[in-house]
mmCIF file of C-alpha atoms and ligand atoms in Angstrom:
data_model
loop_
_atom_site.group_PDB
_atom_site.id
_atom_site.type_symbol
_atom_site.label_atom_id
_atom_site.label_comp_id
_atom_site.label_asym_id
_atom_site.label_seq_id
_atom_site.Cartn_x
_atom_site.Cartn_y
_atom_site.Cartn_z
ATOM 1 C CA MET A 1 -0.128 -0.011 -0.087
ATOM 2 C CA GLY A 2 2.791 2.181 -0.333
ATOM 3 C CA PRO A 3 3.529 5.598 1.736
ATOM 4 C CA PHE A 4 1.204 4.327 4.241
ATOM 5 C CA THR A 5 2.649 1.689 5.935
ATOM 6 C CA ARG A 6 4.678 3.719 7.573
ATOM 7 C CA VAL A 7 5.623 2.979 11.074
ATOM 8 C CA GLY A 8 4.547 5.716 13.258
ATOM 9 C CA CYS A 9 0.569 5.172 12.488
ATOM 10 C CA MET A 10 0.732 1.660 12.923
ATOM 11 C CA ARG A 11 2.307 1.846 15.690
ATOM 12 C CA ARG A 12 -0.686 4.549 17.199
ATOM 13 C CA PHE A 13 -3.132 1.827 15.904
ATOM 14 C CA ASP A 14 -1.152 -1.189 18.240
ATOM 15 C CA GLY A 15 -1.092 1.261 20.841
ATOM 16 C CA MET A 16 -4.851 2.402 20.603
ATOM 17 C CA TRP A 17 -5.918 -1.736 19.869
ATOM 18 C CA ARG A 18 -3.916 -2.675 23.042
ATOM 19 C CA ALA A 19 -6.107 0.201 25.087
ATOM 20 C CA VAL A 20 -9.535 -0.989 24.218
ATOM 21 C CA ALA A 21 -8.537 -4.585 24.346
ATOM 22 C CA ASP A 22 -9.566 -5.154 28.381
ATOM 23 C CA VAL A 23 -12.785 -2.918 28.125
ATOM 24 C CA GLY A 24 -15.602 -4.750 28.472
ATOM 25 C CA ARG A 25 -14.219 -8.281 28.404
ATOM 26 C CA ASP A 26 -16.822 -11.042 29.521
ATOM 27 C CA ARG A 27 -15.425 -13.358 31.942
ATOM 28 C CA ARG A 28 -16.902 -16.103 30.080
ATOM 29 C CA GLY A 29 -14.756 -15.511 26.925
ATOM 30 C CA GLY A 30 -15.350 -12.320 24.141
ATOM 31 C CA TYR A 31 -17.007 -9.045 24.996
ATOM 32 C CA ALA A 32 -20.087 -7.672 26.499
ATOM 33 C CA ARG A 33 -20.682 -4.426 25.368
ATOM 34 C CA ASP A 34 -24.177 -3.833 25.332
ATOM 35 C CA ALA A 35 -25.265 -0.220 24.063
ATOM 36 C CA TRP A 36 -25.297 2.183 26.998
ATOM 37 C CA SER A 37 -23.357 -0.285 29.531
ATOM 38 C CA ALA A 38 -20.568 0.859 31.591
ATOM 39 C CA ALA A 39 -18.285 -0.607 28.675
ATOM 40 C CA ASP A 40 -19.699 1.085 26.066
ATOM 41 C CA LEU A 41 -19.816 4.538 28.485
ATOM 42 C CA GLU A 42 -15.981 3.664 28.823
ATOM 43 C CA LEU A 43 -15.480 3.140 25.279
ATOM 44 C CA ARG A 44 -17.179 6.137 24.453
ATOM 45 C CA GLU A 45 -14.922 8.261 26.799
ATOM 46 C CA TRP A 46 -11.923 6.600 24.882
ATOM 47 C CA PHE A 47 -13.344 7.868 21.530
ATOM 48 C CA ARG A 48 -13.571 11.616 22.857
ATOM 49 C CA GLN A 49 -9.983 11.106 24.120
ATOM 50 C CA GLU A 50 -8.547 10.083 20.930
ATOM 51 C CA ALA A 51 -10.465 12.579 19.055
ATOM 52 C CA GLY A 52 -8.947 15.234 21.175
ATOM 53 C CA LEU A 53 -5.521 13.844 21.155
ATOM 54 C CA ARG A 54 -5.780 14.882 17.191
ATOM 55 C CA ASP A 55 -7.718 18.402 17.903
ATOM 56 C CA LEU A 56 -10.651 16.786 16.557
ATOM 57 C CA ALA A 57 -13.565 18.723 17.396
ATOM 58 C CA VAL A 58 -16.287 15.831 18.813
ATOM 59 C CA ARG A 59 -20.306 16.237 18.426
ATOM 60 C CA GLU A 60 -22.544 13.972 19.927
ATOM 61 C CA ASP A 61 -25.921 14.065 17.837
ATOM 62 C CA ARG A 62 -29.312 14.055 19.107
ATOM 63 C CA ASN A 63 -29.343 10.094 18.857
ATOM 64 C CA GLY A 64 -26.254 9.290 20.525
ATOM 65 C CA ASN A 65 -23.827 8.992 17.372
ATOM 66 C CA LEU A 66 -20.461 10.107 18.042
ATOM 67 C CA TRP A 67 -18.796 12.221 15.523
ATOM 68 C CA ALA A 68 -15.219 13.557 15.418
ATOM 69 C CA TRP A 69 -14.475 16.309 12.655
ATOM 70 C CA TRP A 70 -10.971 17.312 11.243
ATOM 71 C CA GLY A 71 -12.719 20.827 9.801
ATOM 72 C CA ASP A 72 -15.771 22.251 9.848
ATOM 73 C CA PRO A 73 -18.547 20.042 8.497
ATOM 74 C CA GLY A 74 -21.121 22.903 8.142
ATOM 75 C CA SER A 75 -18.349 24.513 5.193
ATOM 76 C CA ARG A 76 -19.304 21.465 2.834
ATOM 77 C CA PRO A 77 -20.634 17.927 3.032
ATOM 78 C CA GLY A 78 -17.565 15.670 4.770
ATOM 79 C CA VAL A 79 -15.662 12.345 4.073
ATOM 80 C CA VAL A 80 -16.493 10.173 6.968
ATOM 81 C CA THR A 81 -15.364 7.024 8.178
ATOM 82 C CA GLY A 82 -16.060 4.888 11.324
ATOM 83 C CA SER A 83 -18.090 2.187 12.495
ATOM 84 C CA HIS A 84 -19.658 1.031 16.279
ATOM 85 C CA LEU A 85 -17.609 -0.053 19.624
ATOM 86 C CA ASP A 86 -20.559 -1.639 20.935
ATOM 87 C CA SER A 87 -20.876 -5.904 20.491
ATOM 88 C CA VAL A 88 -22.726 -8.816 20.451
ATOM 89 C CA ARG A 89 -23.116 -10.608 23.754
ATOM 90 C CA GLN A 90 -19.899 -12.489 24.043
ATOM 91 C CA GLY A 91 -18.754 -11.214 20.684
ATOM 92 C CA GLY A 92 -15.462 -10.480 19.404
ATOM 93 C CA ALA A 93 -12.500 -7.969 19.421
ATOM 94 C CA PHE A 94 -13.030 -6.775 15.694
ATOM 95 C CA ASP A 95 -16.593 -6.669 14.963
ATOM 96 C CA GLY A 96 -17.085 -2.437 15.017
ATOM 97 C CA PRO A 97 -13.634 -1.250 16.864
ATOM 98 C CA LEU A 98 -11.428 -2.294 14.022
ATOM 99 C CA GLY A 99 -13.205 0.315 11.989
ATOM 100 C CA VAL A 100 -13.278 3.214 14.705
ATOM 101 C CA VAL A 101 -9.604 2.746 15.612
ATOM 102 C CA SER A 102 -8.609 1.895 11.970
ATOM 103 C CA ALA A 103 -10.294 5.497 11.486
ATOM 104 C CA PHE A 104 -7.927 7.200 13.907
ATOM 105 C CA ALA A 105 -5.091 5.687 12.421
ATOM 106 C CA ALA A 106 -5.862 6.472 8.881
ATOM 107 C CA ILE A 107 -5.852 9.978 9.746
ATOM 108 C CA ASP A 108 -2.363 9.726 11.759
ATOM 109 C CA ALA A 109 -1.190 8.216 8.226
ATOM 110 C CA LEU A 110 -2.582 11.169 6.315
ATOM 111 C CA ARG A 111 -0.695 13.320 8.659
ATOM 112 C CA GLU A 112 2.393 11.651 8.552
ATOM 113 C CA ARG A 113 2.250 12.265 4.658
ATOM 114 C CA GLY A 114 1.123 15.967 5.347
ATOM 115 C CA VAL A 115 -2.103 15.404 3.273
ATOM 116 C CA ARG A 116 -4.345 18.446 4.281
ATOM 117 C CA PRO A 117 -8.137 17.091 3.106
ATOM 118 C CA GLY A 118 -9.712 19.302 0.672
ATOM 119 C CA ARG A 119 -12.974 18.818 2.754
ATOM 120 C CA PRO A 120 -13.922 18.345 6.252
ATOM 121 C CA LEU A 121 -12.819 14.718 7.800
ATOM 122 C CA GLY A 122 -15.274 12.897 10.006
ATOM 123 C CA VAL A 123 -14.776 9.558 12.321
ATOM 124 C CA ALA A 124 -18.313 8.591 13.503
ATOM 125 C CA CYS A 125 -19.048 6.005 15.972
ATOM 126 C CA PHE A 126 -22.873 4.826 15.647
ATOM 127 C CA THR A 127 -24.462 3.600 18.893
ATOM 128 C CA ASP A 128 -26.225 0.305 19.223
ATOM 129 C CA GLU A 129 -25.185 -1.221 16.229
ATOM 130 C CA GLU A 130 -26.094 -4.891 17.065
ATOM 131 C CA GLY A 131 -29.090 -4.301 19.059
ATOM 132 C CA ALA A 132 -28.117 -7.077 21.517
ATOM 133 C CA ARG A 133 -29.656 -5.223 24.358
ATOM 134 C CA PHE A 134 -32.704 -3.893 22.756
ATOM 135 C CA GLY A 135 -33.248 -6.040 20.190
ATOM 136 C CA VAL A 136 -33.354 -3.907 17.109
ATOM 137 C CA PRO A 137 -29.602 -3.489 14.884
ATOM 138 C CA CYS A 138 -28.241 -0.136 13.930
ATOM 139 C CA VAL A 139 -30.614 2.065 16.046
ATOM 140 C CA GLY A 140 -27.927 4.893 16.286
ATOM 141 C CA SER A 141 -27.958 4.990 12.166
ATOM 142 C CA ARG A 142 -31.763 4.166 11.692
ATOM 143 C CA LEU A 143 -32.898 7.040 14.177
ATOM 144 C CA LEU A 144 -30.394 9.293 12.380
ATOM 145 C CA THR A 145 -32.358 8.898 8.978
ATOM 146 C CA GLY A 146 -35.731 8.362 10.340
ATOM 147 C CA VAL A 147 -36.340 4.744 9.419
ATOM 148 C CA LEU A 148 -36.814 3.816 13.137
ATOM 149 C CA ASP A 149 -39.697 5.730 14.815
ATOM 150 C CA PRO A 150 -38.172 7.445 17.968
ATOM 151 C CA ALA A 151 -41.322 6.293 20.295
ATOM 152 C CA ARG A 152 -40.699 2.612 19.308
ATOM 153 C CA ALA A 153 -36.944 3.311 19.785
ATOM 154 C CA CYS A 154 -37.832 4.649 23.384
ATOM 155 C CA GLY A 155 -40.101 1.677 24.107
ATOM 156 C CA LEU A 156 -37.580 -0.978 23.404
ATOM 157 C CA THR A 157 -36.967 -3.342 26.531
ATOM 158 C CA ASP A 158 -34.194 -4.974 27.509
ATOM 159 C CA ASP A 159 -34.270 -8.268 29.176
ATOM 160 C CA GLU A 160 -33.933 -6.644 32.669
ATOM 161 C CA GLY A 161 -37.358 -4.345 31.565
ATOM 162 C CA ASP A 162 -35.363 -1.248 31.535
ATOM 163 C CA THR A 163 -36.460 0.785 28.127
ATOM 164 C CA LEU A 164 -34.255 2.596 25.911
ATOM 165 C CA ALA A 165 -35.641 5.908 27.297
ATOM 166 C CA ASP A 166 -34.837 4.828 30.774
ATOM 167 C CA VAL A 167 -31.295 3.927 29.717
ATOM 168 C CA LEU A 168 -30.664 7.310 27.804
ATOM 169 C CA ARG A 169 -31.916 9.377 31.014
ATOM 170 C CA ALA A 170 -29.558 7.518 33.455
ATOM 171 C CA ALA A 171 -26.782 7.953 31.032
ATOM 172 C CA GLY A 172 -27.764 11.525 31.191
ATOM 173 C CA ARG A 173 -29.132 12.142 27.477
ATOM 174 C CA SER A 174 -32.982 13.105 26.522
ATOM 175 C CA PRO A 175 -35.246 10.493 25.161
ATOM 176 C CA GLN A 176 -37.423 13.153 23.517
ATOM 177 C CA ALA A 177 -34.612 14.305 21.428
ATOM 178 C CA LEU A 178 -34.430 11.331 19.319
ATOM 179 C CA GLY A 179 -35.261 11.601 15.523
ATOM 180 C CA ARG A 180 -34.195 12.125 12.091
ATOM 181 C CA ASP A 181 -31.289 14.508 12.228
ATOM 182 C CA GLU A 182 -31.177 16.496 8.988
ATOM 183 C CA GLU A 183 -28.069 18.675 9.874
ATOM 184 C CA THR A 184 -26.206 15.635 10.983
ATOM 185 C CA LEU A 185 -27.038 14.110 7.645
ATOM 186 C CA ARG A 186 -25.539 17.125 5.730
ATOM 187 C CA HIS A 187 -22.612 16.934 6.996
ATOM 188 C CA VAL A 188 -21.727 13.401 5.587
ATOM 189 C CA GLY A 189 -21.073 13.884 1.923
ATOM 190 C CA VAL A 190 -19.529 10.286 1.719
ATOM 191 C CA PHE A 191 -19.293 7.371 4.146
ATOM 192 C CA VAL A 192 -16.842 4.639 4.116
ATOM 193 C CA GLU A 193 -17.011 1.507 6.779
ATOM 194 C CA LEU A 194 -13.845 -0.112 7.486
ATOM 195 C CA HIS A 195 -14.593 -3.670 8.952
ATOM 196 C CA VAL A 196 -13.650 -7.013 9.936
ATOM 197 C CA GLU A 197 -14.938 -9.446 7.130
ATOM 198 C CA GLN A 198 -17.532 -12.038 8.654
ATOM 199 C CA GLY A 199 -16.684 -14.542 6.364
ATOM 200 C CA LYS A 200 -14.066 -16.101 3.885
ATOM 201 C CA GLY A 201 -14.069 -13.982 0.772
ATOM 202 C CA LEU A 202 -10.859 -12.395 1.454
ATOM 203 C CA VAL A 203 -8.796 -15.725 2.558
ATOM 204 C CA ASP A 204 -10.275 -17.533 -0.937
ATOM 205 C CA GLU A 205 -9.013 -14.627 -2.840
ATOM 206 C CA ASP A 206 -5.809 -14.331 -0.943
ATOM 207 C CA ALA A 207 -6.166 -10.909 -0.355
ATOM 208 C CA ALA A 208 -5.861 -8.534 2.746
ATOM 209 C CA VAL A 209 -8.334 -6.208 2.175
ATOM 210 C CA GLY A 210 -11.774 -5.763 -0.035
ATOM 211 C CA VAL A 211 -14.735 -3.681 -0.957
ATOM 212 C CA ALA A 212 -18.263 -4.409 -0.240
ATOM 213 C CA SER A 213 -20.439 -4.572 -3.273
ATOM 214 C CA ALA A 214 -24.014 -5.476 -1.397
ATOM 215 C CA ILE A 215 -25.122 -6.199 1.734
ATOM 216 C CA ARG A 216 -28.205 -9.127 1.363
ATOM 217 C CA PRO A 217 -31.284 -8.467 2.881
ATOM 218 C CA HIS A 218 -32.320 -9.810 6.454
ATOM 219 C CA GLY A 219 -34.527 -9.337 8.905
ATOM 220 C CA ARG A 220 -35.209 -10.519 12.599
ATOM 221 C CA TRP A 221 -38.913 -12.212 13.954
ATOM 222 C CA ARG A 222 -39.936 -12.586 17.432
ATOM 223 C CA PHE A 223 -42.165 -15.953 17.598
ATOM 224 C CA ASP A 224 -44.343 -16.130 20.938
ATOM 225 C CA PHE A 225 -45.554 -19.638 21.907
ATOM 226 C CA ARG A 226 -47.785 -19.493 24.611
ATOM 227 C CA GLY A 227 -48.975 -22.443 26.533
ATOM 228 C CA ARG A 228 -50.135 -23.523 30.510
ATOM 229 C CA ALA A 229 -47.929 -23.384 33.192
ATOM 230 C CA ASP A 230 -47.905 -26.011 35.030
ATOM 231 C CA HIS A 231 -46.335 -28.935 37.560
ATOM 232 C CA ALA A 232 -43.762 -30.740 35.613
ATOM 233 C CA GLY A 233 -43.872 -33.807 37.921
ATOM 234 C CA THR A 234 -47.474 -34.035 38.760
ATOM 235 C CA THR A 235 -49.154 -32.727 34.916
ATOM 236 C CA LEU A 236 -50.345 -36.003 32.782
ATOM 237 C CA LEU A 237 -49.137 -35.658 29.279
ATOM 238 C CA ALA A 238 -52.364 -35.689 27.861
ATOM 239 C CA ASP A 239 -53.225 -32.810 30.056
ATOM 240 C CA ARG A 240 -50.342 -30.616 28.932
ATOM 241 C CA ASP A 241 -50.262 -27.419 26.681
ATOM 242 C CA ASP A 242 -46.358 -27.175 26.540
ATOM 243 C CA PRO A 243 -45.348 -24.324 24.449
ATOM 244 C CA MET A 244 -41.671 -25.637 24.158
ATOM 245 C CA LEU A 245 -42.963 -28.805 22.049
ATOM 246 C CA PRO A 246 -44.142 -25.907 19.010
ATOM 247 C CA PHE A 247 -41.085 -24.048 19.644
ATOM 248 C CA ALA A 248 -38.918 -26.945 18.899
ATOM 249 C CA ARG A 249 -40.454 -28.156 16.015
ATOM 250 C CA THR A 250 -40.233 -24.517 14.775
ATOM 251 C CA VAL A 251 -36.540 -24.256 15.173
ATOM 252 C CA LEU A 252 -36.097 -28.057 13.350
ATOM 253 C CA LEU A 253 -38.574 -26.747 10.696
ATOM 254 C CA ALA A 254 -36.381 -23.270 10.273
ATOM 255 C CA ARG A 255 -33.430 -25.444 9.500
ATOM 256 C CA GLU A 256 -35.104 -27.718 6.839
ATOM 257 C CA ALA A 257 -36.774 -24.717 5.132
ATOM 258 C CA ALA A 258 -33.626 -22.467 4.719
ATOM 259 C CA GLU A 259 -32.162 -25.441 2.999
ATOM 260 C CA ARG A 260 -34.900 -25.769 0.465
ATOM 261 C CA HIS A 261 -35.444 -21.740 0.629
ATOM 262 C CA GLY A 262 -31.583 -21.391 -0.187
ATOM 263 C CA VAL A 263 -31.325 -18.600 2.893
ATOM 264 C CA VAL A 264 -29.858 -18.941 6.481
ATOM 265 C CA ALA A 265 -31.955 -19.382 9.433
ATOM 266 C CA THR A 266 -30.520 -18.641 12.886
ATOM 267 C CA VAL A 267 -32.657 -19.103 16.352
ATOM 268 C CA GLY A 268 -29.994 -17.486 18.567
ATOM 269 C CA LYS A 269 -32.091 -16.236 21.278
ATOM 270 C CA VAL A 270 -34.582 -17.741 23.206
ATOM 271 C CA ARG A 271 -36.289 -16.865 26.671
ATOM 272 C CA VAL A 272 -38.421 -19.343 28.713
ATOM 273 C CA GLU A 273 -41.037 -17.876 31.119
ATOM 274 C CA PRO A 274 -40.672 -18.719 34.336
ATOM 275 C CA GLY A 275 -37.902 -20.613 33.333
ATOM 276 C CA SER A 276 -38.401 -23.038 36.430
ATOM 277 C CA ALA A 277 -36.803 -26.252 35.934
ATOM 278 C CA ASN A 278 -39.748 -28.052 37.369
ATOM 279 C CA ALA A 279 -42.625 -25.873 35.548
ATOM 280 C CA ILE A 280 -44.292 -26.125 32.231
ATOM 281 C CA PRO A 281 -43.589 -23.042 30.890
ATOM 282 C CA ALA A 282 -45.982 -20.341 30.270
ATOM 283 C CA ARG A 283 -44.523 -18.850 27.374
ATOM 284 C CA VAL A 284 -41.483 -19.224 25.044
ATOM 285 C CA SER A 285 -40.155 -16.277 23.194
ATOM 286 C CA ALA A 286 -37.816 -17.069 20.159
ATOM 287 C CA TRP A 287 -35.801 -14.784 17.811
ATOM 288 C CA LEU A 288 -35.460 -15.747 14.343
ATOM 289 C CA ASP A 289 -32.766 -14.258 12.216
ATOM 290 C CA ALA A 290 -33.005 -15.080 8.691
ATOM 291 C CA ARG A 291 -30.907 -13.327 5.739
ATOM 292 C CA GLY A 292 -30.412 -14.720 1.951
ATOM 293 C CA PRO A 293 -29.371 -13.584 -1.189
ATOM 294 C CA GLU A 294 -33.022 -13.237 -2.529
ATOM 295 C CA GLU A 295 -35.572 -10.855 -0.607
ATOM 296 C CA SER A 296 -38.176 -13.148 -1.761
ATOM 297 C CA ALA A 297 -36.606 -16.429 -0.324
ATOM 298 C CA VAL A 298 -36.526 -14.810 2.829
ATOM 299 C CA ARG A 299 -39.849 -13.706 3.243
ATOM 300 C CA ALA A 300 -40.976 -17.156 1.797
ATOM 301 C CA LEU A 301 -38.999 -18.758 4.789
ATOM 302 C CA VAL A 302 -40.591 -16.660 7.297
ATOM 303 C CA ALA A 303 -43.871 -17.200 5.714
ATOM 304 C CA GLU A 304 -43.531 -21.128 6.033
ATOM 305 C CA LEU A 305 -42.778 -20.753 9.721
ATOM 306 C CA THR A 306 -45.259 -18.445 10.763
ATOM 307 C CA GLY A 307 -48.024 -20.632 9.091
ATOM 308 C CA ALA A 308 -46.729 -23.708 10.795
ATOM 309 C CA ALA A 309 -45.740 -22.439 14.406
ATOM 310 C CA GLY A 310 -48.693 -21.650 16.455
ATOM 311 C CA ALA A 311 -47.118 -18.825 17.496
ATOM 312 C CA GLU A 312 -47.551 -15.093 17.476
ATOM 313 C CA VAL A 313 -44.815 -13.417 14.883
ATOM 314 C CA GLU A 314 -43.516 -10.000 15.156
ATOM 315 C CA CYS A 315 -41.408 -8.509 12.611
ATOM 316 C CA GLU A 316 -38.651 -6.985 14.700
ATOM 317 C CA SER A 317 -36.376 -5.579 12.312
ATOM 318 C CA TRP A 318 -35.889 -5.761 8.384
ATOM 319 C CA THR A 319 -33.403 -4.406 6.062
ATOM 320 C CA PRO A 320 -33.883 -4.608 1.944
ATOM 321 C CA VAL A 321 -30.987 -5.344 0.100
ATOM 322 C CA VAL A 322 -28.188 -2.918 -0.014
ATOM 323 C CA ASP A 323 -26.381 -2.478 -3.349
ATOM 324 C CA PHE A 324 -23.549 0.027 -2.399
ATOM 325 C CA ASP A 325 -23.124 2.756 -5.247
ATOM 326 C CA ALA A 326 -21.454 1.041 -8.088
ATOM 327 C CA ALA A 327 -19.118 4.248 -8.960
ATOM 328 C CA LEU A 328 -17.965 4.743 -5.693
ATOM 329 C CA ARG A 329 -17.476 0.982 -5.006
ATOM 330 C CA ASP A 330 -15.118 0.646 -8.185
ATOM 331 C CA ARG A 331 -13.491 4.181 -7.500
ATOM 332 C CA LEU A 332 -12.464 2.912 -4.162
ATOM 333 C CA ALA A 333 -11.555 -0.737 -5.510
ATOM 334 C CA GLY A 334 -9.734 0.831 -8.189
ATOM 335 C CA ALA A 335 -7.765 3.316 -5.779
ATOM 336 C CA LEU A 336 -6.837 0.293 -3.798
ATOM 337 C CA GLY A 337 -4.950 -1.385 -6.867
ATOM 338 C CA GLY A 338 -7.954 -3.570 -7.621
ATOM 339 C CA VAL A 339 -8.828 -5.269 -4.533
ATOM 340 C CA PRO A 340 -11.659 -8.146 -4.367
ATOM 341 C CA VAL A 341 -15.222 -6.627 -4.218
ATOM 342 C CA LEU A 342 -17.589 -9.148 -2.537
ATOM 343 C CA PRO A 343 -21.024 -9.156 -1.032
ATOM 344 C CA THR A 344 -21.813 -9.858 2.498
ATOM 345 C CA GLY A 345 -24.754 -11.424 4.508
ATOM 346 C CA ALA A 346 -23.690 -9.021 7.830
ATOM 347 C CA GLY A 347 -25.641 -5.745 8.519
ATOM 348 C CA HIS A 348 -23.742 -2.464 8.860
ATOM 349 C CA ASP A 349 -24.226 1.083 9.339
ATOM 350 C CA ALA A 350 -23.336 1.824 6.164
ATOM 351 C CA GLY A 351 -25.975 -0.308 5.007
ATOM 352 C CA VAL A 352 -28.334 1.850 6.577
ATOM 353 C CA LEU A 353 -26.861 5.183 5.640
ATOM 354 C CA ALA A 354 -26.667 4.198 1.772
ATOM 355 C CA SER A 355 -30.626 3.129 1.647
ATOM 356 C CA ALA A 356 -31.125 6.646 2.931
ATOM 357 C CA GLY A 357 -29.194 8.264 -0.124
ATOM 358 C CA VAL A 358 -26.237 8.525 1.404
ATOM 359 C CA PRO A 359 -23.181 7.781 -0.714
ATOM 360 C CA SER A 360 -21.554 4.636 0.852
ATOM 361 C CA ALA A 361 -18.980 2.095 0.674
ATOM 362 C CA MET A 362 -17.210 -0.546 2.944
ATOM 363 C CA VAL A 363 -13.498 -1.753 3.211
ATOM 364 C CA PHE A 364 -13.348 -5.347 4.552
ATOM 365 C CA VAL A 365 -9.924 -6.932 6.357
ATOM 366 C CA ARG A 366 -9.203 -10.400 5.836
ATOM 367 C CA ASN A 367 -10.763 -12.362 8.759
ATOM 368 C CA PRO A 368 -8.666 -16.139 8.434
ATOM 369 C CA THR A 369 -11.238 -18.055 10.006
ATOM 370 C CA GLY A 370 -14.118 -16.162 9.214
ATOM 371 C CA ILE A 371 -15.859 -16.642 11.984
ATOM 372 C CA SER A 372 -17.611 -13.453 13.704
ATOM 373 C CA HIS A 373 -20.056 -12.631 16.719
ATOM 374 C CA SER A 374 -17.800 -15.328 18.463
ATOM 375 C CA PRO A 375 -14.446 -14.919 20.967
ATOM 376 C CA GLU A 376 -12.837 -16.573 18.177
ATOM 377 C CA GLU A 377 -13.206 -13.426 15.770
ATOM 378 C CA TYR A 378 -9.915 -12.402 14.675
ATOM 379 C CA ALA A 379 -7.638 -10.588 11.945
ATOM 380 C CA GLU A 380 -3.980 -10.675 11.685
ATOM 381 C CA PRO A 381 -1.717 -7.482 12.883
ATOM 382 C CA GLY A 382 -0.416 -7.248 9.262
ATOM 383 C CA ASP A 383 -3.920 -7.323 7.839
ATOM 384 C CA CYS A 384 -5.242 -4.689 10.004
ATOM 385 C CA HIS A 385 -2.311 -2.583 9.432
ATOM 386 C CA ALA A 386 -2.800 -3.315 5.462
ATOM 387 C CA GLY A 387 -6.740 -2.028 6.505
ATOM 388 C CA VAL A 388 -5.046 1.169 8.019
ATOM 389 C CA ALA A 389 -3.075 1.953 4.984
ATOM 390 C CA ALA A 390 -5.957 1.122 2.487
ATOM 391 C CA LEU A 391 -8.345 3.469 4.616
ATOM 392 C CA ALA A 392 -5.901 6.194 4.481
ATOM 393 C CA ARG A 393 -5.626 6.026 0.734
ATOM 394 C CA VAL A 394 -9.151 5.435 0.319
ATOM 395 C CA LEU A 395 -9.726 8.970 2.293
ATOM 396 C CA GLU A 396 -7.182 10.459 0.760
ATOM 397 C CA GLU A 397 -9.036 9.869 -2.728
ATOM 398 C CA LEU A 398 -12.309 11.204 -1.639
ATOM 399 C CA CYS A 399 -10.897 14.140 0.242
ATOM 400 C CA ASP A 400 -8.984 15.212 -3.032
HETATM 401 O O1 HGY B 501 -26.236 -8.720 12.520
HETATM 402 C C1 HGY B 501 -25.599 -8.491 11.834
HETATM 403 O O2 HGY B 501 -25.826 -8.834 10.626
HETATM 404 C C2 HGY B 501 -24.329 -7.136 12.498
HETATM 405 O O3 HGY B 501 -23.619 -7.645 12.825
HETATM 406 N N1 HGY B 501 -25.259 -5.891 13.320
HETATM 407 MN MN1 MN B 502 -21.890 -7.610 14.363
HETATM 408 MN MN1 MN B 503 -20.137 -4.703 12.799
#
């Protein structure tokens, strides 16, 4: 990647990476960095400090997203890079933070080269991208762009029964402020998110970095199976109304139907009420995550499961296919010397911005095993540095 592999900015990347490595570790493995948790608040403070070290002006928008600016975004729409700092439960270290740390390191690389951007350059940290706590992904970018209703967002509830509004107030924020943010959106002329690849496309292509072509359609549905609580030891089988049975049948059907429809379906979260080992449950709630190359196939799977489950089904989030701006995609791939261009099945804030009409792109960094949303998630230091150099090159190209 030529001039951007100077040691200085890579040392600073390594230093920042070490600084966040222990924030929000889960003693069972991976990270617990729920939105607005102590770990998230600590990372938000880290973001402000790193921005301050670089004399970047930090703004928090009405939805809690952080923006660190080199130059005045009010002067003309800027070039923005960044990602998120929250994680899934027992998630990996790279999903999100790699994009934010690389953004700061890329600015260091530009400055080491004496580059003076011709337009404002921003680093964004979107809040609650994973939706691990309140169930809806990309809350910060969906509120920013107006695709998530503020009243619905305020009422989202975590497993402890706290609403997002409660949590925002406890964090000193105003739930009443949530909503589409025209001024902040005007500041974003183009957005580029660097992200660890969640798959092995770059491994197969033997490339350290790549550029995204599309995000496949995906959504989350909550299935509520209701039964009748009763004693596990005294209730005859014939007298039972056990919601665990239709739940189990639905999970097995989801896998079999996914194969038939050519999609992927996952039930990764289940809540059993009351959750006593010696009581037949009153209710089983299960969350289906379904994704695939074709929207129609995903919809067909969900319709089949809904028809067979005997449950109340609610769509909690839906993301249509995102085809990233082709001219921007090709310009970045070209600026990087012709790197692979590949789709992803993972959702990202870049996809939400693209769907809202903001020219957006993604740079992927090789993940040797492809594993993500797991403590096993990994990227080699050399590939992370290649990502920083690629991002710096892309930012220089866009800021010209
Ligand atoms: O679920 C996703 O695809 C993303 O990691 N939030
Ligand atoms: Mn993720
Ligand atoms: Mn992510």
